[in-house]
Structures are given as structure tokens and as C-alpha cells.
XYZ file of C-alpha atoms in Angstrom:
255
model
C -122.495 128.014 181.892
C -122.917 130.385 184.862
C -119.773 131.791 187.135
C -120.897 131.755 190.919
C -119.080 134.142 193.524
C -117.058 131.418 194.732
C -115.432 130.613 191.442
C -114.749 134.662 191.378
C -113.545 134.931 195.152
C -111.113 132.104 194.246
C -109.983 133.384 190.859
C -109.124 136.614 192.685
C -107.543 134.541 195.494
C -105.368 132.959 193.114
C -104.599 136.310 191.075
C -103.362 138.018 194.208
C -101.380 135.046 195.118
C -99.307 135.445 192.168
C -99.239 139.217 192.548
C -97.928 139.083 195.954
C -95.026 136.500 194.783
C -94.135 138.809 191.678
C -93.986 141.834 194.559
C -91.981 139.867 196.534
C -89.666 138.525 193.456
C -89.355 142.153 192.788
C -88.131 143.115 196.195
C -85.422 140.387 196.069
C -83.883 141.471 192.923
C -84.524 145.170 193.814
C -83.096 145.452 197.139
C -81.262 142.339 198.320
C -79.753 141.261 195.238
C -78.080 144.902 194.726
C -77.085 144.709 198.407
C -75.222 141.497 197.649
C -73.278 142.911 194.981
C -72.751 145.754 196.612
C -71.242 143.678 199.623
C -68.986 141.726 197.530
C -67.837 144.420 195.864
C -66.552 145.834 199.099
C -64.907 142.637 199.862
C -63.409 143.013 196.564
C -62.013 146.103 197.281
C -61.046 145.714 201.023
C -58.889 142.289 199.668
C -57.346 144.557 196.959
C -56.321 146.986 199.654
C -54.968 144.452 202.148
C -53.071 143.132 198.277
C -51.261 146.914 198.480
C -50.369 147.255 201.775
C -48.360 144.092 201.449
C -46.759 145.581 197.802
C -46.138 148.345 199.608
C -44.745 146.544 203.005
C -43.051 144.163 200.333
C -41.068 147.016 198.710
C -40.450 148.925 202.088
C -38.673 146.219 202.977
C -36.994 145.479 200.014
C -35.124 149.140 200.417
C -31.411 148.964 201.229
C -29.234 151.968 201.012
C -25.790 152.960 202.189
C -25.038 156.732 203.158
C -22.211 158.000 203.267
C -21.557 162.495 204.851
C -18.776 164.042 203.329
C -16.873 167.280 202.990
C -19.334 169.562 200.763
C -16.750 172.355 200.908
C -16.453 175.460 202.944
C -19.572 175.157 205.822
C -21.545 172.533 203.682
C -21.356 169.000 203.451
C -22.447 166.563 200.648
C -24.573 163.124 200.931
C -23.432 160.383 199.103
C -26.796 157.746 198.779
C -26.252 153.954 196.837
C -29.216 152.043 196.322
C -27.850 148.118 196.835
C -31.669 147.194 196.643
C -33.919 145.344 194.113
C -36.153 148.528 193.342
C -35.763 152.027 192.622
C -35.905 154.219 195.594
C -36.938 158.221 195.486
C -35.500 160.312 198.443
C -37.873 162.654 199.633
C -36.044 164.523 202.904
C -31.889 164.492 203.478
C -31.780 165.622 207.106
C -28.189 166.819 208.579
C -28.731 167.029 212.234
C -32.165 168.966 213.206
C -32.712 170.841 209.567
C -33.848 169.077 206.826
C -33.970 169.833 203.267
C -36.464 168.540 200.609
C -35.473 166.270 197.489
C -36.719 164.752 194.395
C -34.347 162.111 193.748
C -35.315 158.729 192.344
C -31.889 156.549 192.642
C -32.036 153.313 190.536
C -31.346 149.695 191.407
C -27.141 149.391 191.835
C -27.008 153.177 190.980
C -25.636 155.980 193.217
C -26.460 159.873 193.923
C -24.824 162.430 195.399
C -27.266 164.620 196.924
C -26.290 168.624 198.230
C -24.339 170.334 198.959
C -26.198 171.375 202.233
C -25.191 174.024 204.008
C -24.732 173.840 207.890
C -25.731 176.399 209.816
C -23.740 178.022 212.684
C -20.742 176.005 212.011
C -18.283 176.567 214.554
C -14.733 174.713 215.651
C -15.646 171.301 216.646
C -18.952 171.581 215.510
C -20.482 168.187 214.301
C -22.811 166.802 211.812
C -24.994 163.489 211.049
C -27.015 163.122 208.125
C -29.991 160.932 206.975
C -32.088 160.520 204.496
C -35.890 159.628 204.033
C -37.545 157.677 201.103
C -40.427 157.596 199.561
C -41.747 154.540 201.510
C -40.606 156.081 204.960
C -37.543 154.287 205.118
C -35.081 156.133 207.586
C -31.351 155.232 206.456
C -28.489 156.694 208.542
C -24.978 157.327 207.547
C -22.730 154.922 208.166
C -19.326 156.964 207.766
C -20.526 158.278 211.505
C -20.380 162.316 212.136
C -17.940 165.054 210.388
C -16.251 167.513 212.309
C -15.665 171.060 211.959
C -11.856 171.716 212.804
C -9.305 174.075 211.633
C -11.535 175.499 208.572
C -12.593 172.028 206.963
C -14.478 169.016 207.581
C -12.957 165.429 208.768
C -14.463 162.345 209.740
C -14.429 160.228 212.937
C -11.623 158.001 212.143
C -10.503 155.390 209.974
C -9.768 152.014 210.427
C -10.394 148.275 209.576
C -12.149 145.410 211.031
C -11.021 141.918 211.051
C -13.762 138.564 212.154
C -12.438 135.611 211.486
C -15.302 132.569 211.773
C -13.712 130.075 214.224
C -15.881 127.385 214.663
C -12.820 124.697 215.034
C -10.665 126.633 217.327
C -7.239 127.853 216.542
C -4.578 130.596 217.104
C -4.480 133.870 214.809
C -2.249 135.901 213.126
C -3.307 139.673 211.842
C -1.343 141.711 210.163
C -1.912 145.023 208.123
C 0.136 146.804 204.756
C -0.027 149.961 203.581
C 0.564 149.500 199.786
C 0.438 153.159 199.080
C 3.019 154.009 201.659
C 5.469 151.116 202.767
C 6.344 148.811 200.425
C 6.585 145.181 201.698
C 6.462 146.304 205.256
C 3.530 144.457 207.282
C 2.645 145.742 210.781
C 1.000 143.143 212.913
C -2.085 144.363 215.454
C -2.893 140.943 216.386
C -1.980 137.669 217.882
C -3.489 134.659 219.748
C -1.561 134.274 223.014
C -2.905 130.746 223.054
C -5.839 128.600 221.431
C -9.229 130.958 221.252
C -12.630 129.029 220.861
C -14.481 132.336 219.760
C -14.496 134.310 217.001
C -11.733 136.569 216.636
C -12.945 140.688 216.144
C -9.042 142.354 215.312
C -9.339 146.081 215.089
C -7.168 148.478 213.843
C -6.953 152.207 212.709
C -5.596 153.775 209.546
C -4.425 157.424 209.304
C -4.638 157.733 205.461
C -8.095 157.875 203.691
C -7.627 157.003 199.901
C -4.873 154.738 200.551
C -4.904 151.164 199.430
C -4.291 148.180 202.524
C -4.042 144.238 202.673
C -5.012 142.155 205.317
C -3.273 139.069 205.831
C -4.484 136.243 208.128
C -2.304 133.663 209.174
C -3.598 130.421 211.600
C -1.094 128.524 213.291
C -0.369 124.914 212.041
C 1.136 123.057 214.471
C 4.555 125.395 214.564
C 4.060 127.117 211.555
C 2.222 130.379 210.635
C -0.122 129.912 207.056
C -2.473 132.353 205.576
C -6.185 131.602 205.262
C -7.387 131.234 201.862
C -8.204 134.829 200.290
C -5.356 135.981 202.294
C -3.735 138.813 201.715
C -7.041 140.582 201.075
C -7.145 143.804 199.364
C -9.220 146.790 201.647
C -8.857 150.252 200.263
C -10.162 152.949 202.048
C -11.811 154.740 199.350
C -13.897 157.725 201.502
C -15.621 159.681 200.750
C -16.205 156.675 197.623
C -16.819 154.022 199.948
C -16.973 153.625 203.968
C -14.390 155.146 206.325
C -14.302 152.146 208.083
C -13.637 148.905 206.313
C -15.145 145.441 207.781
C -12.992 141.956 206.294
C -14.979 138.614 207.228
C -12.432 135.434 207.138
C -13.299 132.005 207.614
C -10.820 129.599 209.258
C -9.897 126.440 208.379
């Protein structure tokens, strides 16, 4: 049995056929196969990136902190911080005016810190101070007992006082009236009355002289031509600075 040239030239046809689709195979699985996994794998990362910045936007915002400046003694003042969040928060920078100083504080969930003292420089009569502190997360959370001033040797706050909104959706006329508990026993000074039937919400304002004392609040609405407290009235609000806020807010709802 004799082989011509054709058989061969075909044989050799069909050879590099085969070669040529192995090559080609092999280019696939050497080049656009890895190129594949090589994009997912960036999608993989650049969706787990996008999945942090959203934790991290997610905890940002979850941040909620109350500051309060107090006396620190002498020329320095002190930084009360209370984390009312859901998770831990770590200061990083306490800033009282233009200076800042650095901290290292991690303040738990329904935990407090008092951070300081810091000293003030060039402290002067009638020099003031604000404070504010920086987390972690670049939260920026101001004080909210306002500045301290530098008079007669020592430190005081702005003023104190207490804040009455009563929710008056139905209309009415309002009675305010304030106690001093620590001072003047069963003696009620009212700052506020309805001259006739409001239709907005009553804001009654009124200051305090005495930090650390203890206050009620009693809110009376006029029933035809009788005076009766709101439920919750008389409300206890004790100014407890430089424990709590200087300034006290009472929300009442009327009836």
C-alpha cells in the first residue's frame, strides 16, 4: 500500500490544524482567562470598598456626643464628653478656641469622660473660651454649655436658665410657672401666661441664678375658668452643671 504526496500534504494539513487550535486554546487560558479573574477580582475588591465606606459612613453617623466646658481650675478648663451613641467613640483632638491638644480617649456606649485639664493661654479678665472635640471618624461635636468666661480670678458660664415648649396642636391658654426647691419652699414664681387663646406652640423662657440647684416646672392649661396642670406636671429640672447642661430644655404636650 503506497502513501502519495497528497495523502502527506493533507495529513500535515490536518496536524497543523489541530496545532493551531491547541495554540490558540493555550492563549485563551493563558492570557484571557487570567485577565478575567483578574477583572473580577477587582470588582470584588472595589464592591468590598464601596461595603466600608458605608460601615464607615454608617458609624459616622451613628456618633452622638454631648460636651459640656467647665471650670478646670486656676487658667485651665476641663471637657466633660458623654457618648449617648450606639458605638464606642475615640477622641482624637479637644480644641479650646484656636489651640488644640491631642487625645487618646476611647469613650464607650452610655459612658462619660472627662478630658483635661487644658490650660488657656493668655487668660485675661473677660477672656472667653469654646471647646470641641474631634473623633476618630471626623465627627466635630461642639459644646453645648456655650463659652466660659474669665472674670474676677475664676471661670463662669454664659447663663443659666430653662426652656419651656409646650406642643399645642388644639389651641389653648398657658400657665408657666417655676420653683426653686433648694431655696424657697412652696413658693412658685410665674414667667408666663397666655393673654388670650394661642394657636402656636408656646417657647416660655426663663433664667436661673443658681447652678446645682434643683427646679420644677409646672404647666397649667386653662379649662374653661379653671387653671389644671398638664400631665407630668410639676416636672423636676435640676441644673446639675458642670454634670449636665447649663441650660435645661422641658418639652410638654397639651391636652
Amino acid at each position: 500500500m503506497s502513501i502519495t504526496a497528497t495523502s502527506l500534504i493533507e495529513k500535515r494539513k490536518g496536524v497543523s490544524t489541530i496545532l493551531g487550535t491547541l495554540i490558540f486554546i493555550g492563549i485563551i487560558f493563558t492570557s484571557v482567562v487570567p485577565m478575567l479573574l483578574v477583572m473580577k477580582q477587582a470588582d470584588t475588591i472595589y464592591m468590598k470598598k464601596i461595603h466600608d465606606v458605608e460601615n464607615m459612613d454608617n458609624d459616622r453617623a451613628s456618633e452622638d456626643l454631648i460636651v459640656y466646658l467647665y471650670d478646670g481650675g486656676n487658667t485651665s478648663v476641663n471637657v466633660k464628653v458623654k457618648n449617648m451613641g450606639e458605638t464606642p467613640v475615640k477622641i482624637i483632638r479637644v480644641w479650646t478656641n484656636d489651640k488644640y491638644h491631642n487625645e487618646n480617649t476611647t469613650i464607650l456606649t452610655n459612658s462619660e469622660e472627662v478630658l483635661g485639664p487644658f490650660e488657656v493661654p493668655d487668660v485675661a479678665e473677660n477672656v472667653t473660651v469654646d471647646a470641641s472635640v474631634v473623633t476618630e471618624r471626623g465627627n466635630i461635636f461642639y459644646s453645648i454649655s456655650g463659652s466660659l468666661y474669665f472674670s474676677g480670678g475664676g471661670w463662669s458660664t454664659t447663663s443659666y436658665g430653662i426652656c419651656v415648649i409646650i406642643h399645642n396642636p388644639g389651641g389653648g391658654e398657658f400657665k408657666v410657672s417655676l420653683w426653686n426647691v433648694s431655696r424657697y419652699p412652696d413658693q412658685w414664681d410665674e414667667f408666663y401666661e397666655s393673654k388670650a387663646k394661642e394657636w402656636e406652640d408656646i417657647v416660655a423662657t426663663t433664667p436661673v441664678l443658681e447652678p446645682s440647684a434643683d427646679y420644677k416646672i409646672d404647666v397649667k392649661e386653662k379649662k374653661g375658668s379653671k387653671w389644671k396642670s398638664l400631665p407630668g406636671s410639676p416636672i423636676a429640672t435640676p441644673i446639675e452643671y458642670p454634670n449636665g447642661p447649663p441650660f435645661i430644655l422641658v418639652w410638654m404636650d397639651a391636652q
